[in-house]
Amino acid sequence: MFVIATISDTIRVPPPLLSQPTLTSVQTEIEKRYPNKIIVDVGLVIAPFGPPLQIGDGMFVPGDGGAHHQVVFKAIVFRPFVEEVLVGTVIDSSD
């Protein structure tokens, strides 16, 4: 049901975060971007798991003040297995 997945993506670090250490700014952007996001063939990302495994060199794109880093990190993912039964209670419902 819950698995740890390895995800690779390009993370943009905005200009105000460039004064911080790269590890801190990349972790901040991952924590803002990924929780509650559904990734096709991976599942629903619950939270990042630990620090990033790899952070590439920052690339600057003309016309954009942010740095783009290729990052590999782990995340806790909700991915139900085929024919798995989930038991729960409906607490609230709306039209």
PDB file of N, CA and C in Angstrom, residues 7-41:
ATOM      1  N   ILE A   7      12.435   9.068  -7.270  1.00  0.00           N
ATOM      2  CA  ILE A   7      11.917   9.985  -8.291  1.00  0.00           C
ATOM      3  C   ILE A   7      13.064  10.863  -8.785  1.00  0.00           C
ATOM      4  N   SER A   8      13.111  11.084 -10.088  1.00  0.00           N
ATOM      5  CA  SER A   8      14.096  11.964 -10.695  1.00  0.00           C
ATOM      6  C   SER A   8      13.351  13.088 -11.409  1.00  0.00           C
ATOM      7  N   ASP A   9      13.749  14.319 -11.151  1.00  0.00           N
ATOM      8  CA  ASP A   9      13.058  15.456 -11.755  1.00  0.00           C
ATOM      9  C   ASP A   9      13.995  16.659 -11.772  1.00  0.00           C
ATOM     10  N   THR A  10      13.617  17.656 -12.569  1.00  0.00           N
ATOM     11  CA  THR A  10      14.332  18.925 -12.584  1.00  0.00           C
ATOM     12  C   THR A  10      13.595  19.877 -11.660  1.00  0.00           C
ATOM     13  N   ILE A  11      14.289  20.368 -10.655  1.00  0.00           N
ATOM     14  CA  ILE A  11      13.701  21.262  -9.665  1.00  0.00           C
ATOM     15  C   ILE A  11      14.217  22.669  -9.907  1.00  0.00           C
ATOM     16  N   ARG A  12      13.282  23.629  -9.990  1.00  0.00           N
ATOM     17  CA  ARG A  12      13.660  25.029 -10.164  1.00  0.00           C
ATOM     18  C   ARG A  12      13.765  25.682  -8.793  1.00  0.00           C
ATOM     19  N   VAL A  13      14.903  26.291  -8.524  1.00  0.00           N
ATOM     20  CA  VAL A  13      15.114  27.035  -7.284  1.00  0.00           C
ATOM     21  C   VAL A  13      14.964  28.516  -7.620  1.00  0.00           C
ATOM     22  N   PRO A  14      13.958  29.194  -7.036  1.00  0.00           N
ATOM     23  CA  PRO A  14      13.728  30.604  -7.369  1.00  0.00           C
ATOM     24  C   PRO A  14      14.851  31.506  -6.833  1.00  0.00           C
ATOM     25  N   PRO A  15      14.987  32.704  -7.407  1.00  0.00           N
ATOM     26  CA  PRO A  15      16.069  33.612  -7.010  1.00  0.00           C
ATOM     27  C   PRO A  15      16.152  33.910  -5.503  1.00  0.00           C
ATOM     28  N   PRO A  16      15.030  34.099  -4.774  1.00  0.00           N
ATOM     29  CA  PRO A  16      15.183  34.395  -3.338  1.00  0.00           C
ATOM     30  C   PRO A  16      15.841  33.270  -2.538  1.00  0.00           C
ATOM     31  N   LEU A  17      15.789  32.032  -3.032  1.00  0.00           N
ATOM     32  CA  LEU A  17      16.384  30.912  -2.312  1.00  0.00           C
ATOM     33  C   LEU A  17      17.827  30.628  -2.722  1.00  0.00           C
ATOM     34  N   LEU A  18      18.371  31.361  -3.681  1.00  0.00           N
ATOM     35  CA  LEU A  18      19.728  31.100  -4.152  1.00  0.00           C
ATOM     36  C   LEU A  18      20.788  31.452  -3.106  1.00  0.00           C
ATOM     37  N   SER A  19      20.446  32.278  -2.127  1.00  0.00           N
ATOM     38  CA  SER A  19      21.415  32.637  -1.091  1.00  0.00           C
ATOM     39  C   SER A  19      21.572  31.522  -0.052  1.00  0.00           C
ATOM     40  N   GLN A  20      20.624  30.597   0.005  1.00  0.00           N
ATOM     41  CA  GLN A  20      20.696  29.478   0.943  1.00  0.00           C
ATOM     42  C   GLN A  20      21.562  28.370   0.346  1.00  0.00           C
ATOM     43  N   PRO A  21      22.010  27.413   1.199  1.00  0.00           N
ATOM     44  CA  PRO A  21      22.723  26.253   0.642  1.00  0.00           C
ATOM     45  C   PRO A  21      21.833  25.491  -0.336  1.00  0.00           C
ATOM     46  N   THR A  22      22.446  24.894  -1.338  1.00  0.00           N
ATOM     47  CA  THR A  22      21.693  24.206  -2.396  1.00  0.00           C
ATOM     48  C   THR A  22      20.810  23.106  -1.825  1.00  0.00           C
ATOM     49  N   LEU A  23      21.327  22.318  -0.893  1.00  0.00           N
ATOM     50  CA  LEU A  23      20.560  21.225  -0.303  1.00  0.00           C
ATOM     51  C   LEU A  23      19.286  21.747   0.365  1.00  0.00           C
ATOM     52  N   THR A  24      19.397  22.821   1.122  1.00  0.00           N
ATOM     53  CA  THR A  24      18.243  23.396   1.819  1.00  0.00           C
ATOM     54  C   THR A  24      17.208  23.927   0.837  1.00  0.00           C
ATOM     55  N   SER A  25      17.654  24.660  -0.177  1.00  0.00           N
ATOM     56  CA  SER A  25      16.709  25.248  -1.127  1.00  0.00           C
ATOM     57  C   SER A  25      16.019  24.182  -1.976  1.00  0.00           C
ATOM     58  N   VAL A  26      16.751  23.125  -2.358  1.00  0.00           N
ATOM     59  CA  VAL A  26      16.140  22.045  -3.144  1.00  0.00           C
ATOM     60  C   VAL A  26      15.131  21.284  -2.295  1.00  0.00           C
ATOM     61  N   GLN A  27      15.471  20.998  -1.032  1.00  0.00           N
ATOM     62  CA  GLN A  27      14.523  20.312  -0.150  1.00  0.00           C
ATOM     63  C   GLN A  27      13.258  21.137   0.055  1.00  0.00           C
ATOM     64  N   THR A  28      13.401  22.437   0.197  1.00  0.00           N
ATOM     65  CA  THR A  28      12.246  23.323   0.361  1.00  0.00           C
ATOM     66  C   THR A  28      11.322  23.243  -0.848  1.00  0.00           C
ATOM     67  N   GLU A  29      11.898  23.268  -2.045  1.00  0.00           N
ATOM     68  CA  GLU A  29      11.085  23.213  -3.260  1.00  0.00           C
ATOM     69  C   GLU A  29      10.422  21.846  -3.443  1.00  0.00           C
ATOM     70  N   ILE A  30      11.116  20.767  -3.083  1.00  0.00           N
ATOM     71  CA  ILE A  30      10.517  19.432  -3.169  1.00  0.00           C
ATOM     72  C   ILE A  30       9.340  19.326  -2.207  1.00  0.00           C
ATOM     73  N   GLU A  31       9.498  19.834  -0.983  1.00  0.00           N
ATOM     74  CA  GLU A  31       8.428  19.768   0.014  1.00  0.00           C
ATOM     75  C   GLU A  31       7.223  20.612  -0.377  1.00  0.00           C
ATOM     76  N   LYS A  32       7.426  21.678  -1.154  1.00  0.00           N
ATOM     77  CA  LYS A  32       6.299  22.483  -1.631  1.00  0.00           C
ATOM     78  C   LYS A  32       5.615  21.847  -2.833  1.00  0.00           C
ATOM     79  N   ARG A  33       6.379  21.177  -3.675  1.00  0.00           N
ATOM     80  CA  ARG A  33       5.869  20.728  -4.968  1.00  0.00           C
ATOM     81  C   ARG A  33       5.222  19.347  -4.957  1.00  0.00           C
ATOM     82  N   TYR A  34       5.742  18.408  -4.178  1.00  0.00           N
ATOM     83  CA  TYR A  34       5.344  17.018  -4.336  1.00  0.00           C
ATOM     84  C   TYR A  34       4.248  16.471  -3.442  1.00  0.00           C
ATOM     85  N   PRO A  35       4.102  16.866  -2.176  1.00  0.00           N
ATOM     86  CA  PRO A  35       3.027  16.255  -1.372  1.00  0.00           C
ATOM     87  C   PRO A  35       1.655  16.448  -2.022  1.00  0.00           C
ATOM     88  N   ASN A  36       0.826  15.395  -1.966  1.00  0.00           N
ATOM     89  CA  ASN A  36      -0.526  15.370  -2.544  1.00  0.00           C
ATOM     90  C   ASN A  36      -0.529  15.476  -4.071  1.00  0.00           C
ATOM     91  N   LYS A  37       0.556  15.072  -4.709  1.00  0.00           N
ATOM     92  CA  LYS A  37       0.626  15.080  -6.169  1.00  0.00           C
ATOM     93  C   LYS A  37       0.575  13.643  -6.671  1.00  0.00           C
ATOM     94  N   ILE A  38      -0.251  13.402  -7.668  1.00  0.00           N
ATOM     95  CA  ILE A  38      -0.343  12.078  -8.261  1.00  0.00           C
ATOM     96  C   ILE A  38       0.604  12.019  -9.458  1.00  0.00           C
ATOM     97  N   ILE A  39       1.481  11.027  -9.439  1.00  0.00           N
ATOM     98  CA  ILE A  39       2.414  10.808 -10.545  1.00  0.00           C
ATOM     99  C   ILE A  39       1.985   9.523 -11.234  1.00  0.00           C
ATOM    100  N   VAL A  40       1.782   9.592 -12.540  1.00  0.00           N
ATOM    101  CA  VAL A  40       1.315   8.448 -13.312  1.00  0.00           C
ATOM    102  C   VAL A  40       2.299   7.284 -13.168  1.00  0.00           C
ATOM    103  N   ASP A  41       1.783   6.102 -12.975  1.00  0.00           N
ATOM    104  CA  ASP A  41       2.535   4.859 -12.815  1.00  0.00           C
ATOM    105  C   ASP A  41       3.410   4.830 -11.562  1.00  0.00           C
TER     106      ASP A  41
END
